Structure formats: C-alpha cells, structure tokens
Amino acid sequence: MSRDLLFEIGVEELPSTYIEPALEQLGRGVRAGLADLRLGFGEVVTHGTPRRLAVIVSGVEDRQGDFEEEAMGPAAKVAFDAEGKPSKALVGFCAGKGVDVSAVRRVETPKGQYVAVTVKHVGRAAAEVLPALLAGIATKLQFPKAMRWDDGDYRFGRPVRWLLALLGGDVLPVQAFGLAAGRTTFGHRFLHPGTLEIASPAGYLAALEAAHVIADHRVRRAAVLEQITKVAAGMGGRVVADDELVDINTFLVEWPTAFAGAFEPHYLDLPREVIVTALREHQRFHAAEQADGTLLPGFVAVRNGDARGLEIVRRGNEGVLVARLEDAKFYWDTDRRHTPAEQVEKLSGVVWMEGLGSLREKAARLESLGGWLAERLAPGAKASVARAALLCKTDLLGEMIGSGKEYASLEGIMGGYYAGRAGEPRDVCAAIAEHYRPRGAGDALPASDAGSLLSLADKLDHVAGAFVAGKIPSGSEDPYGVRRAANGAVRIVLEQRRALDLRAVAMEMTRAFFAANPELAQAEIMRKLGEFWRGRVDTALDERGVAYDTREAALEARIELDGAARPGWCDAADALARAQALGAFRGDPRFAPLVVLYKRVANILKAAPEPLPAVLDRAKLGEPAEQALVSALEKARAATAPLWERKAYAEILPALLELEAVIHGFFDHVMVNVDDAPVRLNRLRLLADVRGLFLRGWDLSKVVVEGEKA
Amino acid sequence: MSTPNPKDSLQAMILALEHYWAERGCVIQQPYPSEVGAGTFNPATFLRALGPEPWRVAYVEPSRRPKDGRYGENPNRFQQFFQYQVLLKPAPGDVVDAYFGSLRALGIEPLERDLRLLEDDWESPTLGAAGLGWQVLMDGTEISQFTYFQQCGGLELPIVSAELTYGLDRIGMMLQGTGRVQDLQWAPGVTWGDLWVRNEWEWSHYNFEQAPVAELFDMFKIWEAEAGRLLDLKLVSPGYDAVIKCSHMFNLLDARGAISVSERVGYIGRVRQIARKAALAYHHLRAELGYPLIKDEPERERWLAHYADAQARLKSQAAKKQGAAK
C-alpha cells in the first residue's frame, strides 16, 4: 500500500531569490530522508511561490520495510566474567539493542572471539515516522539571511505562518515553528481571502489554482513568459531577453498578470543600458524592443493580481518610472558637461583602496601596465590601451555612477558613452566600456584587444594592490573581490589564449607599489602572490575538467618564458594546453610504465645529495647502454624541438615514449651510484637531462597511475 | 460630523490610521519633541522594542533629513517629512494582513492596486539596529517600510517587534492624485505648500549654508559626553535624549559637507556607541523596575528570573576572566 504525501510550509512573502534554493533543499531532504527511513516512494516534485514552499511525493509506502541488523558487541572475554555470567558491558549492549542477553552468540573474528546478535527491526507506519522527518527538514532549511520572530528560537527566511501535511487524505501531525500542521492553506492574499481546505495531495494544485495561486513555479514561469511576450507583441515588438528577470517576476507573484506601460519617446535619447537599468532595478519592468533591436518607449510589467483596476496600476507605475528616468536624464546631462579628459586630474580626490593612493595613481599605473601588456600581447593596441587606461575611471566621478545606486553597475559602460560623446576614438571608447568584463563567471569577455588588455591590467592591478595592502582573501572571505578579479583575468588569458607570464606580471604590477613604499615586506608579498596565482590557475583548470594529478604535472613543469625559467603555472593558457594533452594521452597503455620509469629517474635524482656537473661529459660514458641512452635522448630532443616550438603537446608525448626502452636498458645494465664520483655524477647528469626533456611540459612524478599510491 | 475621507486630506489619513491602530490596542503617542531622522529614533520605538515587555504604539513622526532639503522647490524631496509609525511587540501572527487592513482604512482597495512586499533588509548604523522585512510598493512606489526588528542598540531582541512605517506624504500624493507635494491637501482648504514651503526654504538655507560647522562639532562632542554622563547616572531618558541630539548634530554636519567619507564611519560609530549604552541602561532599568508592562504575573516572574540568570552568568564569566588574567 502506498499513498501520496504533501507538505507545504506557509510563509510570509519570501525574497524572490530565496525560493528556488529552498525548494532544492526541500526536495533533496525529502528524498534522502525517505531513503533513510526505508520508505519506498515514487516521484518528488517541489512547488514554490513567495508564500509557500511545497513538496509532493507520489506513492510513499505505508510502512517501513522490516530488516535484520547484525550487531557486534564486546569481546567475549569482556562480555562474560570468569564464571560465564554476562558482564555489565554485555547487559548494556543488549539493552541498547533491545534484545535479551540470551539472544547473543559468540563469533570468531580476526581479532578474537566476540559476541554478536541479530536485531530484528520491525518497520513502523509511515504516518508515525514522517512527522519528525518533515519537521526536521523544514527547520533546517538554509537561507542567505534568516530571521527570528515571536519569542521562539526558530529561524527562517521570513516568518512561517502555517503548515500543511497530508499523507493521502490524512493529516500528518507535523510540529514545527510553534505550529501544528493541518489540512488548511491560504489562497491569494487579495484575490482569495480566507482559508482553503485541501482534501488530498492530488487535489492541491487545482484547489490553489481555484484560489488564484499558480503554485507550480514552472507553470507560473511559462505563464509569465507567455504573457509578457504577448503584451510586447501588442506594443509592436518583443521583450528584451532577460531570463533572470523572468525568474524574479515569477517568484514575486502568485497570480501573474502582465500589462504594458509607456514613457515619453524623448527618454530614448538616454543610453540603452541606462533605460534598461531604470526599468529593471527598482521596478522589475521588462524593456521592449523592435525587431532591429531599438528600444520601444514602453515596458512590460507583471502584477500580482488579475485585471481589476489595471488602469490605476498602469498609471501609477508609469508615474514612478518617469521620476526615475528624470533622475537618469539629470545625471546624463550633468555628467556630459565635462569630458573624461577634463576629469582625469579630479581622480586624485578619490581614494581607490585604503593605503594605496587615489584613482589618479591607479590610472597612471594602468597606463603603464596596459602599455607593458600591449608590448607583449598586442602591440597594435598600445596607444588605445594607454588612452583608455587614463580615462577609464573618470565615470566614477559622475552623478550616474556616483549618486544613483541602481546605475553603479554601469561603471565602464557609462565611461564608454561619455568618451564617445567627447569624440574619443572608437577603440578607446570600446576599451573603456569593456574593461570591467567579465564581471562574473557567466559574463562575456571583452571583445576588443584594447578592452581585454585594459581589463587584464585593471584586474591584475587589483590583485597586486590587494596583496600589497594586506587584503588577502582567506577561506570563503573575500570582501575586496580579489578572487573574482583574478578569476576574470585567468579567464581572459585562457579563453583568448594569451601567453602571459604571471610571475613577470606580478613583479611588474607590484613595482610601483614597492617603489612608493620601500618598507613593504616584498619577498613575503611576492611569495603569497605567487601561491595565489598558482591557486587561481589550478582552480581554472579544475573547472575545465582537468584531473588533480594531471593539473599538478602541468603546473609543476619547468618552462621557459621570454628567456626566464618559470614554474609551469606561470603561463596559464600553456598549462591548460599541456594538461589537456596529458589528460588525453593517459588512456594509452604505454603511458603507465613510462610514468613508473620516470619516477624511478626522479627518485634517484632526488636522493642524490651532491651538485651535478653543469654539462654531460660524453667521454666518460663507457657502457653501451649509456651511449644508447645519450643518442636516444639527442634524437628525441631533435625530434621534439619543432613540436615544442609549435606547442604541439599532443605529439610530444608519443615521441617521448621512444625513450622508454633505452631508459629500461640503462637501468638494467648500468649501476648509477658507483663509488667513482666523476662517473656517478656524470650518470646522474645524464638522467637529469632525460628528466629535463619531460619537465619542459610535465612533471610526470605528480601523476598517479593504477596500482600505486599517490 | 461625518468621518473625513482619507482621500481628501493628509490629516484625514492621520485620523484614519490613529483610529485603526487604536482599535487594535495601540497606545496613541505623540511625536518626540526633538529632531529625529525617523520614527525609529523615538524612544517609544527604540527603547520600548528592547526587553520582554509587550508594547503596541502608533504615532506621527515629523522626521528630519537635512541633506534631502531642496528649498521647497522639488516636488518629491524635502528635509522634513511625515512618517506614521506603528510598533507591535510581539508582532502578531496576522500582522501582514493587519497592515493591509490599515491600507483599506485609508481607502486603498488592494484588488485595484498592485501591492507588493519586496525584500528589504533594514539597518540603522547609528542606532545599532537591524531587521528583516520588506518595502511595500503600491503601483511601483514605495509607500511603507515593514521590518521585523532583530537587533536594537546592538542587543539581540528577546521578543521580535514589527515596525510599520508609512510615508504619509507619498501615500497622500497617490491618494489625491497629485504629482507635487506642494499641492497636497493637508486639511480642507490648506495645502502642504501653505504650511511648509517657506519652512523648507528656511531650513534648506540653514542646513546647507548657515549651520555653524565649528559649533556643531563642539555640540556633537558636548552631547556625546552628556549622553555618557547621564546614562552612567541611570538617567535613561535624558541620556537617550542626548543621543538623539548628538545624532542630529551629525546629520547637520553631514548636510554641510563637513564630514569626509573616511571620517563618516568614525562619527557613525561614536553615535552607535552611545546608542548602545542607552539601550543597555534601559535594559537594566526595566528589569530593576520589575518589567511593569508585563501584566501577567507568572510571565513577569519568568522574565525576571531569566534576567537574574543572565546577570549571574555574566558575573561568573567576568570573575573567571579575572581569575584567568591573574
């Protein structure tokens, strides 16, 4: 026998972003809890609105399965005294398991004789065990911010006001938040005042719909989308795509009704982003555009209610919007009274980061760093980067970014517009507009070279500055957004395949800070900065599906960048390419033996205490196996030289496989650690040269192969 | 005489709200006779929200925001605005419906409007007060703030109050359908403009141009010290009054642009410190008075015992600390 289960937590209006994560926890908790209780069940479906979090489980078994547990007790010599009478330990064990002492038997184990008992668990009725499960799940739901109410100790996103719990047609006596569950719920706050009785889980959604609540958020979202699309079509256009805003509106209402509003066309002189932001941030309005992408002088709003009084609602909303657009227009007009170039010196008055000088100083650093990056990565963009670097922070001085909270997210974008109006070259404007990208994990990268380089300079300077100022992220704490900045920089480097030496960058970025403040503990800061960047590259490779030991092998390679020896992580894009080549090659059956052999080489070298000669002395190589290894090594070097040049890592690894047989031969026939020091050191030198060839791409000693421990 | 229609005048709105909340057991109090930035500063909210004593109060609060003055010219911004403040402690289970009921009393029919509870976490850094709740939007305009107090004067609240704050001027403008506050009918035949335009001009002039910076800094220090002194003497009301005055000095200095961004945090912290001291003094005082607002005797005993326990725990902790220090 099985019945459907319904559990609804009735709550005062939850913040729209709290609902889906809470439903996710609710569904997960119910699945795991039912499994723990050994109750079979069918499908688990959650439903959420601002006022309710609900879960419906189909086919919950009426009774837990019976089962037998084999329980081990104390050792036999502890369980019984000298006369063979049960000890206190045994009596306690039996009481704990709910069995009689006579039920125990002796069992032989590798550790000696123990007592054991078979405990029979008789399944309890679902109706008996479910209330505690549901109460436990409900009270453990986590929210970004939880609150208290009444004088209770419970916490929730907003006050919980009712509980509904049904197993089939029966109420489950769930107790939580000082409430007892019943079969009563509430419909729409205004469209259906008063209570609503639910007969059974199967009738829940329909009963609520009759009370003007679309409880299934998937259905409600589809309704919102359909309605706003239709309303926009009625305005002669389409809704500007914004999935997140559709979600927000879905989770702000229980009964959506979309409607159109209008504003004076002259506001369309404002930049598109400003209008969209004015509509979205406070009012949650969708912008509408024509087929060619130009905005329409109107909006689509979603109301929590039906069509009654819609004319008043429309007029009210239009009125508020006019006030917001007027503010925006005032900011826009005021900000354009001075060109960005005229504003540069005023940046001296704004502190960038405590202890790290003003925005004017930051602009100067960006100018120099941008130039330095351009010389290495895109020489043609140098002039644009430098100009954009100088101007890119001036929009922070303006009214739009400075005084209106809702427009702060348009930093950079507004700077691009102001520069454009002031007649700055197009490249410069684009670079300014793009230089905060990517703003987060899902955001697009800058499209232009100048934009990418300026964004890199801005982010790298942010990271270096934070480390210099001691604002180093730790654990989950990152109040200055240092990790986000670093992740953005790594994304640009990886996805645009820009060969950048992160250590050289760190030195370049900190130079100005160190020059300004010689007191700083430079070596310590550089060490921490190095660790941090290595960690960011490691995380980025991890996010791209590279296994842990493959990452280590690629990051710990010894590469050469612009003539300098560097650890493998310093060039993130290259490290990713090497890691991916290694990852693909790991399926080859010849790979594991090669790794084992490489490790043997590495271990011998690790154990060698003396410094090795700088170069190999070929005259000292007497054994044929030595000579074979030297010539194979030279052949491999010659064969892979063009491949390293082209970074054709996928081809290098098979080429290096050729060495395996000769290394084997070497170990079989040559004794490395002989007493004759010059011969010993020369042989070690030869092995070091072999390792060196691999190390240009990978430290294979980091790789874990089957049959060995890490 | 017939009941005046709240849609006709702001004073009729006030009368309707007084009537509505008085019927629901609120003490109808009066504005605090000193400059406050919001109804929360009124001791009827800030102090009464502390501790376990039940309390229901409603009052109009003329609130000063010196920085928001626009010489009486702006249709939406002014340095003195009128809040209607309700504190319900503890917040009853139907408090949201009770709030919407009060809008009906103002002649606002929810079915014909778009009324929304939009998440808003409220915080007053000067008062060390924080709460969770909503801003209430009517057809897109914020008309109220609805907050469940969690903390006041830096103290966790044993009983959570609901604070409902109505923006009377805004609601009045919406009910009367006027886009300019100056045209708002205050009483039959008398507009907001008649009453306040000249006042706004004078105060804007004072706040932005005439307020004496050096003297205000001095007064800030004087009231700050005075708050400390009076609270040490267990004179909680005069002590808290000094906190309010100190906070107002800060607001005036801020409007004059006399406090830099980096100094701001420091000044706010200093006000918060004395606000906290006032909260703590009130917390002890009410227990010493025996929580007179708790009328249920066993309940009163329970909370007094709770207080005594907490004090004993603090004492033994302090003693342990001292022992460890030696």
mmCIF file of N, CA and C in Angstrom, chain B residues 74 84 116 142 150 190 195 215 283 294 296 303:
data_model
loop_
_atom_site.group_PDB
_atom_site.id
_atom_site.type_symbol
_atom_site.label_atom_id
_atom_site.label_comp_id
_atom_site.label_asym_id
_atom_site.label_seq_id
_atom_site.Cartn_x
_atom_site.Cartn_y
_atom_site.Cartn_z
ATOM 1 N N ASN B 74 11.489 71.170 -4.981
ATOM 2 C CA ASN B 74 11.360 69.850 -5.605
ATOM 3 C C ASN B 74 10.005 69.222 -5.233
ATOM 4 N N TYR B 84 4.165 57.860 9.593
ATOM 5 C CA TYR B 84 3.278 57.301 10.589
ATOM 6 C C TYR B 84 3.916 55.998 11.028
ATOM 7 N N ARG B 116 2.867 45.107 -3.273
ATOM 8 C CA ARG B 116 3.945 44.129 -3.238
ATOM 9 C C ARG B 116 4.738 44.244 -1.951
ATOM 10 N N GLU B 142 7.261 53.123 -3.405
ATOM 11 C CA GLU B 142 7.423 52.649 -2.036
ATOM 12 C C GLU B 142 6.550 53.504 -1.119
ATOM 13 N N GLN B 150 15.358 42.727 14.668
ATOM 14 C CA GLN B 150 16.139 41.615 15.205
ATOM 15 C C GLN B 150 17.112 42.112 16.274
ATOM 16 N N VAL B 190 -6.373 73.874 3.000
ATOM 17 C CA VAL B 190 -4.983 74.214 3.348
ATOM 18 C C VAL B 190 -4.048 73.166 2.736
ATOM 19 N N LEU B 195 1.611 75.283 4.314
ATOM 20 C CA LEU B 195 2.192 75.064 5.631
ATOM 21 C C LEU B 195 3.710 75.036 5.614
ATOM 22 N N GLU B 215 30.791 75.119 15.658
ATOM 23 C CA GLU B 215 29.936 74.990 16.833
ATOM 24 C C GLU B 215 29.230 73.637 16.842
ATOM 25 N N HIS B 283 17.753 48.471 29.309
ATOM 26 C CA HIS B 283 17.611 47.029 29.525
ATOM 27 C C HIS B 283 17.691 46.707 31.031
ATOM 28 N N ILE B 294 4.528 44.025 31.890
ATOM 29 C CA ILE B 294 4.047 42.637 31.802
ATOM 30 C C ILE B 294 2.981 42.464 32.872
ATOM 31 N N ASP B 296 0.818 39.904 33.228
ATOM 32 C CA ASP B 296 0.604 38.528 33.643
ATOM 33 C C ASP B 296 1.696 38.161 34.657
ATOM 34 N N TRP B 303 10.296 36.159 33.320
ATOM 35 C CA TRP B 303 11.261 37.031 32.646
ATOM 36 C C TRP B 303 12.256 37.643 33.631
#
